[in-house]
Each structure stands twice: as structure tokens, then as C-alpha cells.
Amino acid sequence: MTAGSSSDVAALLRRAADDAGAVTILCHMRPDADTIGSGLALGLALDGLGVDVEVAFPGPEELPAALRELPGSKLLVGPAHLVGQPVAVSVDAASVARLGALDAHFGAAEHSVVIDHHASNPGFGDIDFIDPAADCTAELVLRVLDDMGVELDVDIATCLYAGLTTDTGSFRWARPESLRVAARLLDVGVDGRGWSRRLFDTHPFSWFGMVSQVLGAAQLDRTACGGEGLVYAVVDATALADLSWEESESIVDIVRTAAEAEVAAVFKQVGAERWTVSLRSKNTVDLVPIARAHGGGGHRHASGYSDAGPIDEVIARLRDSL
Ligand SMILES: [Mn+2]
């Protein structure tokens, strides 16, 4: 693996375009707006240059409804129909494990590229363009597109904007560069108001009942984390009922507002005794080593991992590791 720059990635993709080549773009499991937005933006740009493009994410979860409305979703291919092209690009995946079963396509490519902004990313491609100083992978894709000389259109800009606004919490923790990029994308014609509503402010009515149940049972452990406090909630299969999996993703943004706790956790049931854990911290606690200790990864103030077993044991394991 080689630490690479946006211009290294741009040169490789420019060669693919000049040779009428083919590129596979891989997004991470439990796909969010940054991985899909980054993948589709890059896919649309390459498609416009005559490259044969396929974009995919691993199952079993389906694409969140809001992301199905993104331009370029026609480029998405189900895992079973993926060809696996000579150039493979992983977007927003913090490790090869986040590609699930699609890792085989990444490993089999003649040229593999990692574009990501997770601090925990060890690098797993032939070219690793990883910048933890970026708020989102979409910004890194934009740097590649700029280096390729691609002119932004509203469809590409919309996909980038979806990743940007999601990974900055609607710009709440956006760095100056992210706001400059946002202005540029809005100038191209992105419907910022509409995408905020679709991405953050739209839920089925039954989401209210799930939130009520889950928050009503949330726990505050003031002594955890060296006295800095842990607040947590559990979204089990019963609570989620027939809601789509992505409806549980917003819970952590409510739970983390508890004034009494530095760390917030949401345990989401994904199987009989299988859980994904979302972690958030406010100031002092760096979540990267904690998530890594559980086999996961992420950012300083937002990370996650998977665990298995009875929920009481899963919670205890987290508490003991803080
Ligand atoms: Mn991201």
C-alpha cells in the first residue's frame, strides 16, 4: 500500500477514462449518505467521461429510502451482479472489513484505491488517499474530481452535498473548508433545503413510537468513564418492529444530548444476539482506541463497532472498556 494524494487517484482514474476503461466503486455496509454520495458522485463523473462504472454496497441492509432518491442511483448494482473491474475504489470504508463480502472484488482488482477520512483507517489499497482532517469522504472525492478537471454538474454536486451535510451534522461541526465546499455546491444548484428535509427531517409516523419506547428506557450511568458519565439506549428488534434499519440511526443524535454524560452509546440489534454499537463523545474522550478495542473504528467523536451476545454482556463490555 502507498500513501497517496488526490492527484495520484486522479491520474489513475484519468487513465481509465482515456482507455475507455471500467471502474468498480465500493461503498461500506449499513450505507450512509457519505459513502453512497461519494460513490455516486465519483460514478457519475466517470460515467460522463465514458468509463464503464458500477457502484455497490454489501448487504444485508437495503439502501435507506432518502439515498435511493440521489441522482446516479441507476449506477448501483446488487452484490450478486457485480462484475469486478480492473480498477476498484473504496469510498468512506474505514477498513476492508467494512466492505463485507465485496472485499473479494476489491482484492482482485489490478489497481485498488482507498478514499477515506476515518482516523482509524490503516490503509488497505494500492493507493490510499486518506485524510482524517477532512469532515467527509465527499470532500476528498471533490478534490479528486478537481484534479481530474471534471466540471461539477448539479447531479454530482447533489451527491457530494448529501455526504457533506450528513457527516458534518447539518454543518454543526463543519470546518471552514466544508462550508466553502457547501457554498460551491449550492452555487451549482443543489437543493439544500430539500435534501436537509429528506436526509434529517423525514420519518414514518411509527418512528415516533419507536423513539418514545427507546428513549423512555435509556440509562444514565454517571460513574462510568472515570466519572464523566455514559448514557445509552437499546434499539432491539421489538422496538424497531417493521421500521427500516436506518430509522434507528437517528437515535444516537438524541441520546448524545444528555448533559450528564461525556459518552453516548446506542446498541442496535442486527441479529439474534448480534449488535452494532454507535458511540459519540463530546470533548475529552477519544473514541478511536475504544472502538478499535472492540474491533471497530471511526473518528475521535463518532465511532462504532459490532458485538455479539446477550445485551447485558454487550453493555458491560463497553462500560468496562471506557
Ligand atoms: Mn464519512
CSV table of C-alpha atoms and ligand atoms in Angstrom, one decimal:
chain,number,residue,atom,x,y,z
A,1,MET,CA,0.0,0.0,0.0
A,2,THR,CA,1.1,3.6,-0.7
A,3,ALA,CA,0.1,6.8,0.9
A,4,GLY,CA,-1.4,8.6,-2.0
A,5,SER,CA,-2.8,12.0,-2.9
A,6,SER,CA,-5.8,13.2,-4.7
A,7,SER,CA,-3.6,13.7,-7.8
A,8,ASP,CA,-2.4,10.1,-7.7
A,9,VAL,CA,-6.0,8.9,-7.7
A,10,ALA,CA,-6.9,11.4,-10.4
A,11,ALA,CA,-4.1,10.2,-12.6
A,12,LEU,CA,-5.2,6.6,-12.3
A,13,LEU,CA,-8.9,7.4,-13.0
A,14,ARG,CA,-7.9,9.7,-15.9
A,15,ARG,CA,-6.0,6.8,-17.5
A,16,ALA,CA,-9.2,4.6,-17.0
A,17,ALA,CA,-11.2,7.3,-18.8
A,18,ASP,CA,-8.7,7.7,-21.6
A,19,ASP,CA,-8.6,4.0,-22.2
A,20,ALA,CA,-12.4,3.6,-22.1
A,21,GLY,CA,-11.8,1.5,-19.0
A,22,ALA,CA,-14.0,0.2,-16.3
A,23,VAL,CA,-14.2,1.0,-12.6
A,24,THR,CA,-15.9,-0.6,-9.6
A,25,ILE,CA,-16.8,1.7,-6.8
A,26,LEU,CA,-17.4,0.1,-3.4
A,27,CYS,CA,-19.4,1.6,-0.5
A,28,HIS,CA,-19.4,0.4,3.1
A,29,MET,CA,-22.0,-1.8,4.8
A,30,ARG,CA,-25.0,-0.1,6.5
A,31,PRO,CA,-24.5,2.6,3.9
A,32,ASP,CA,-24.9,6.3,4.9
A,33,ALA,CA,-25.1,9.4,2.8
A,34,ASP,CA,-21.3,9.9,2.8
A,35,THR,CA,-20.4,6.6,1.3
A,36,ILE,CA,-23.3,6.5,-1.2
A,37,GLY,CA,-23.0,10.2,-2.1
A,38,SER,CA,-19.2,9.8,-2.6
A,39,GLY,CA,-19.7,6.7,-4.6
A,40,LEU,CA,-22.4,8.1,-6.8
A,41,ALA,CA,-20.6,11.4,-7.3
A,42,LEU,CA,-17.5,9.7,-8.5
A,43,GLY,CA,-19.5,7.2,-10.5
A,44,LEU,CA,-21.5,10.0,-12.3
A,45,ALA,CA,-18.3,11.8,-13.1
A,46,LEU,CA,-16.6,8.7,-14.5
A,47,ASP,CA,-19.7,7.7,-16.4
A,48,GLY,CA,-19.7,11.2,-18.0
A,49,LEU,CA,-16.2,10.5,-19.2
A,50,GLY,CA,-17.2,7.3,-20.9
A,51,VAL,CA,-16.0,4.9,-18.2
A,52,ASP,CA,-17.9,1.7,-17.6
A,53,VAL,CA,-18.9,2.2,-13.9
A,54,GLU,CA,-20.6,0.1,-11.3
A,55,VAL,CA,-21.3,1.1,-7.7
A,56,ALA,CA,-22.2,-1.3,-5.0
A,57,PHE,CA,-22.5,-1.7,-1.2
A,58,PRO,CA,-22.7,-5.0,0.7
A,59,GLY,CA,-25.9,-6.3,2.2
A,60,PRO,CA,-27.9,-7.4,4.1
A,61,GLU,CA,-29.3,-4.0,4.8
A,62,GLU,CA,-31.1,-2.2,2.0
A,63,LEU,CA,-30.4,1.3,0.8
A,64,PRO,CA,-32.1,4.0,3.0
A,65,ALA,CA,-35.1,5.5,1.3
A,66,ALA,CA,-33.6,9.0,1.1
A,67,LEU,CA,-30.4,7.8,-0.6
A,68,ARG,CA,-32.5,6.0,-3.3
A,69,GLU,CA,-33.5,9.4,-4.5
A,70,LEU,CA,-29.9,10.6,-5.1
A,71,PRO,CA,-29.0,11.2,-8.7
A,72,GLY,CA,-27.0,8.4,-10.2
A,73,SER,CA,-28.6,5.6,-8.2
A,74,LYS,CA,-29.1,3.9,-11.6
A,75,LEU,CA,-25.3,3.1,-11.3
A,76,LEU,CA,-26.0,0.9,-8.3
A,77,VAL,CA,-25.6,-2.8,-8.9
A,78,GLY,CA,-26.6,-5.6,-6.5
A,79,PRO,CA,-23.7,-7.5,-5.0
A,80,ALA,CA,-24.7,-10.6,-7.0
A,81,HIS,CA,-24.5,-8.7,-10.3
A,82,LEU,CA,-21.2,-7.0,-9.6
A,83,VAL,CA,-18.6,-7.7,-12.4
A,84,GLY,CA,-15.5,-6.6,-10.5
A,85,GLN,CA,-13.5,-4.3,-12.8
A,86,PRO,CA,-9.7,-3.8,-13.1
A,87,VAL,CA,-9.9,-0.6,-11.1
A,88,ALA,CA,-11.7,-0.7,-7.7
A,89,VAL,CA,-12.3,2.3,-5.5
A,90,SER,CA,-13.4,2.0,-1.9
A,91,VAL,CA,-15.2,5.2,-0.6
A,92,ASP,CA,-15.6,6.0,3.1
A,93,ALA,CA,-14.8,2.5,4.3
A,94,ALA,CA,-12.6,2.7,7.4
A,95,SER,CA,-11.3,-0.9,6.9
A,96,VAL,CA,-11.6,-3.6,4.3
A,97,ALA,CA,-14.0,-5.4,6.7
A,98,ARG,CA,-16.5,-2.6,6.1
A,99,LEU,CA,-16.8,-3.8,2.5
A,100,GLY,CA,-18.2,-7.1,3.8
A,101,ALA,CA,-18.3,-9.8,1.1
A,102,LEU,CA,-17.4,-7.2,-1.6
A,103,ASP,CA,-13.8,-7.2,-0.3
A,104,ALA,CA,-13.1,-10.0,-2.8
A,105,HIS,CA,-13.8,-7.6,-5.7
A,106,PHE,CA,-11.5,-5.0,-4.1
A,107,GLY,CA,-8.7,-7.5,-3.6
A,108,ALA,CA,-9.0,-9.0,-7.1
A,109,ALA,CA,-8.7,-5.6,-8.9
A,110,GLU,CA,-5.5,-4.7,-10.7
A,111,HIS,CA,-5.5,-1.3,-9.1
A,112,SER,CA,-7.2,-0.7,-5.8
A,113,VAL,CA,-7.8,2.7,-4.3
A,114,VAL,CA,-9.0,3.8,-0.9
A,115,ILE,CA,-10.6,7.2,-0.5
A,116,ASP,CA,-11.5,7.9,3.2
A,117,HIS,CA,-11.4,10.3,6.1
A,118,HIS,CA,-11.6,7.9,9.1
A,119,ALA,CA,-8.7,8.4,11.6
A,120,SER,CA,-8.7,4.6,12.3
A,121,ASN,CA,-8.2,3.6,8.6
A,122,PRO,CA,-5.0,1.6,8.4
A,123,GLY,CA,-4.9,1.8,4.6
A,124,PHE,CA,-5.7,-1.3,2.5
A,125,GLY,CA,-5.4,-0.3,-1.2
A,126,ASP,CA,-2.6,0.1,-3.7
A,127,ILE,CA,-3.2,3.8,-3.4
A,128,ASP,CA,-4.5,5.1,0.0
A,129,PHE,CA,-5.9,8.6,-0.2
A,130,ILE,CA,-6.8,9.0,3.4
A,131,ASP,CA,-7.2,12.4,5.1
A,132,PRO,CA,-8.6,12.4,8.7
A,133,ALA,CA,-8.6,16.2,8.6
A,134,ALA,CA,-11.5,16.1,6.1
A,135,ASP,CA,-15.0,16.2,7.5
A,136,CYS,CA,-16.3,13.7,4.9
A,137,THR,CA,-15.2,11.5,2.1
A,138,ALA,CA,-17.3,13.5,-0.3
A,139,GLU,CA,-14.8,16.4,0.1
A,140,LEU,CA,-11.9,14.1,-0.8
A,141,VAL,CA,-13.8,12.9,-3.9
A,142,LEU,CA,-14.3,16.5,-4.9
A,143,ARG,CA,-10.5,17.0,-4.7
A,144,VAL,CA,-10.0,14.1,-7.0
A,145,LEU,CA,-12.6,15.4,-9.4
A,146,ASP,CA,-11.0,18.9,-9.3
A,147,ASP,CA,-7.6,17.3,-10.1
A,148,MET,CA,-9.2,15.4,-13.0
A,149,GLY,CA,-10.6,18.6,-14.4
A,150,VAL,CA,-14.2,17.4,-14.1
A,151,GLU,CA,-16.8,20.2,-14.2
A,152,LEU,CA,-19.4,19.8,-11.5
A,153,ASP,CA,-23.0,19.5,-12.6
A,154,VAL,CA,-26.0,19.6,-10.2
A,155,ASP,CA,-26.3,15.8,-10.0
A,156,ILE,CA,-22.6,15.3,-9.0
A,157,ALA,CA,-22.9,18.3,-6.6
A,158,THR,CA,-26.1,16.9,-5.0
A,159,CYS,CA,-24.4,13.6,-4.2
A,160,LEU,CA,-21.4,15.3,-2.7
A,161,TYR,CA,-23.7,17.7,-0.7
A,162,ALA,CA,-25.5,14.7,0.8
A,163,GLY,CA,-22.3,13.3,2.2
A,164,LEU,CA,-21.1,16.7,3.3
A,165,THR,CA,-24.2,17.8,5.2
A,166,THR,CA,-24.6,14.3,6.9
A,167,ASP,CA,-21.0,13.9,8.1
A,168,THR,CA,-21.0,17.5,9.5
A,169,GLY,CA,-24.2,17.0,11.4
A,170,SER,CA,-26.0,19.6,9.2
A,171,PHE,CA,-22.8,21.7,9.4
A,172,ARG,CA,-22.9,21.8,13.2
A,173,TRP,CA,-19.2,20.8,13.4
A,174,ALA,CA,-18.2,21.7,9.9
A,175,ARG,CA,-14.7,23.0,9.4
A,176,PRO,CA,-14.2,26.2,7.3
A,177,GLU,CA,-13.3,24.2,4.2
A,178,SER,CA,-16.6,22.3,4.5
A,179,LEU,CA,-18.5,25.5,4.5
A,180,ARG,CA,-16.6,26.7,1.5
A,181,VAL,CA,-17.3,23.5,-0.4
A,182,ALA,CA,-21.0,23.7,0.7
A,183,ALA,CA,-21.3,27.2,-0.8
A,184,ARG,CA,-19.7,26.0,-4.0
A,185,LEU,CA,-22.1,23.0,-4.3
A,186,LEU,CA,-25.1,25.2,-3.6
A,187,ASP,CA,-23.9,27.7,-6.2
A,188,VAL,CA,-24.0,24.8,-8.7
A,189,GLY,CA,-27.7,24.4,-7.9
A,190,VAL,CA,-28.1,21.8,-5.2
A,191,ASP,CA,-31.5,22.0,-3.4
A,192,GLY,CA,-30.1,22.3,0.1
A,193,ARG,CA,-33.4,22.8,1.8
A,194,GLY,CA,-35.0,19.7,0.1
A,195,TRP,CA,-32.0,17.5,0.9
A,196,SER,CA,-31.9,18.6,4.5
A,197,ARG,CA,-35.6,17.6,4.8
A,198,ARG,CA,-35.1,14.2,3.1
A,199,LEU,CA,-31.9,13.3,5.0
A,200,PHE,CA,-32.7,14.6,8.5
A,201,ASP,CA,-36.3,15.7,8.9
A,202,THR,CA,-38.3,12.8,7.4
A,203,HIS,CA,-39.5,9.8,9.3
A,204,PRO,CA,-42.6,7.5,9.1
A,205,PHE,CA,-45.1,8.3,11.7
A,206,SER,CA,-44.4,5.0,13.5
A,207,TRP,CA,-40.8,6.3,14.2
A,208,PHE,CA,-42.4,8.4,17.0
A,209,GLY,CA,-43.5,5.3,18.9
A,210,MET,CA,-40.0,3.7,18.5
A,211,VAL,CA,-38.2,6.8,19.7
A,212,SER,CA,-40.6,7.1,22.7
A,213,GLN,CA,-40.0,3.5,23.7
A,214,VAL,CA,-36.3,3.5,23.2
A,215,LEU,CA,-35.7,6.9,24.9
A,216,GLY,CA,-38.0,6.0,27.8
A,217,ALA,CA,-35.8,3.1,28.6
A,218,ALA,CA,-32.5,4.9,28.1
A,219,GLN,CA,-30.0,4.6,31.0
A,220,LEU,CA,-27.6,7.2,32.6
A,221,ASP,CA,-24.5,5.8,34.3
A,222,ARG,CA,-22.8,8.8,36.0
A,223,THR,CA,-19.9,6.8,37.4
A,224,ALA,CA,-18.9,5.3,34.0
A,225,CYS,CA,-15.9,6.6,32.0
A,226,GLY,CA,-14.0,7.8,35.1
A,227,GLY,CA,-17.0,9.7,36.4
A,228,GLU,CA,-17.6,11.6,33.1
A,229,GLY,CA,-20.7,9.6,32.5
A,230,LEU,CA,-22.2,7.2,29.9
A,231,VAL,CA,-25.7,7.5,28.5
A,232,TYR,CA,-27.1,4.6,26.4
A,233,ALA,CA,-30.1,3.2,24.8
A,234,VAL,CA,-31.0,-0.1,23.2
A,235,VAL,CA,-32.9,-0.5,19.9
A,236,ASP,CA,-33.8,-4.1,19.8
A,237,ALA,CA,-35.8,-5.9,17.1
A,238,THR,CA,-39.0,-5.4,19.0
A,239,ALA,CA,-38.6,-1.7,19.2
A,240,LEU,CA,-37.7,-1.4,15.6
A,241,ALA,CA,-40.6,-3.6,14.7
A,242,ASP,CA,-41.3,-3.2,10.9
A,243,LEU,CA,-39.3,0.1,10.7
A,244,SER,CA,-36.4,0.1,8.3
A,245,TRP,CA,-33.0,-0.2,9.8
A,246,GLU,CA,-31.9,3.4,9.0
A,247,GLU,CA,-34.7,4.7,11.3
A,248,SER,CA,-32.5,3.6,14.3
A,249,GLU,CA,-29.6,5.7,13.1
A,250,SER,CA,-31.0,9.0,14.3
A,251,ILE,CA,-31.4,7.8,17.9
A,252,VAL,CA,-27.8,8.4,18.8
A,253,ASP,CA,-28.2,12.1,17.9
A,254,ILE,CA,-30.9,12.4,20.5
A,255,VAL,CA,-29.2,10.3,23.2
A,256,ARG,CA,-25.9,12.2,22.9
A,257,THR,CA,-27.6,15.4,24.0
A,258,ALA,CA,-27.7,14.2,27.7
A,259,ALA,CA,-25.9,16.9,29.7
A,260,GLU,CA,-24.7,14.5,32.3
A,261,ALA,CA,-22.7,12.2,30.1
A,262,GLU,CA,-19.5,12.6,28.0
A,263,VAL,CA,-20.1,9.4,26.1
A,264,ALA,CA,-23.3,8.2,24.4
A,265,ALA,CA,-23.9,4.7,23.1
A,266,VAL,CA,-26.8,3.2,21.1
A,267,PHE,CA,-27.0,-0.6,20.8
A,268,LYS,CA,-28.8,-1.7,17.7
A,269,GLN,CA,-29.9,-5.3,17.2
A,270,VAL,CA,-28.9,-6.7,13.8
A,271,GLY,CA,-29.4,-10.5,14.6
A,272,ALA,CA,-30.5,-12.9,17.3
A,273,GLU,CA,-27.7,-11.9,19.6
A,274,ARG,CA,-25.8,-9.6,17.3
A,275,TRP,CA,-25.5,-5.8,17.8
A,276,THR,CA,-23.9,-2.8,16.2
A,277,VAL,CA,-22.9,-0.1,18.6
A,278,SER,CA,-22.7,3.6,17.8
A,279,LEU,CA,-20.6,5.8,20.1
A,280,ARG,CA,-20.4,9.6,20.4
A,281,SER,CA,-18.3,11.7,22.7
A,282,LYS,CA,-18.4,15.4,23.4
A,283,ASN,CA,-14.9,16.7,24.3
A,284,THR,CA,-12.4,14.7,26.3
A,285,VAL,CA,-12.8,11.1,25.2
A,286,ASP,CA,-11.1,9.9,22.0
A,287,LEU,CA,-13.4,7.1,20.8
A,288,VAL,CA,-11.0,5.7,18.2
A,289,PRO,CA,-9.0,3.4,20.6
A,290,ILE,CA,-12.2,2.3,22.3
A,291,ALA,CA,-13.9,1.3,19.1
A,292,ARG,CA,-10.7,-0.4,17.9
A,293,ALA,CA,-10.5,-2.4,21.1
A,294,HIS,CA,-13.9,-3.8,20.1
A,295,GLY,CA,-12.8,-4.5,16.5
A,296,GLY,CA,-14.4,-1.3,15.1
A,297,GLY,CA,-13.2,2.2,14.2
A,298,GLY,CA,-14.2,5.7,13.3
A,299,HIS,CA,-13.5,9.2,14.3
A,300,ARG,CA,-12.5,10.9,17.6
A,301,HIS,CA,-16.0,11.9,18.5
A,302,ALA,CA,-18.0,9.3,16.5
A,303,SER,CA,-17.2,5.7,16.1
A,304,GLY,CA,-18.7,2.2,16.1
A,305,TYR,CA,-18.2,-1.5,16.3
A,306,SER,CA,-20.1,-4.8,16.3
A,307,ASP,CA,-20.5,-7.2,19.2
A,308,ALA,CA,-22.4,-10.5,19.9
A,309,GLY,CA,-24.1,-11.9,22.9
A,310,PRO,CA,-26.8,-11.1,25.4
A,311,ILE,CA,-27.4,-7.3,25.6
A,312,ASP,CA,-26.4,-7.1,29.3
A,313,GLU,CA,-23.0,-8.5,28.5
A,314,VAL,CA,-22.5,-6.3,25.4
A,315,ILE,CA,-23.3,-3.2,27.5
A,316,ALA,CA,-21.0,-4.4,30.3
A,317,ARG,CA,-18.1,-5.0,27.9
A,318,LEU,CA,-18.5,-1.4,26.6
A,319,ARG,CA,-18.7,0.1,30.1
A,320,ASP,CA,-15.6,-1.9,31.2
A,321,SER,CA,-13.6,-0.6,28.2
A,322,LEU,CA,-14.3,3.1,28.9
B,1,MN,MN,-17.8,9.6,6.2
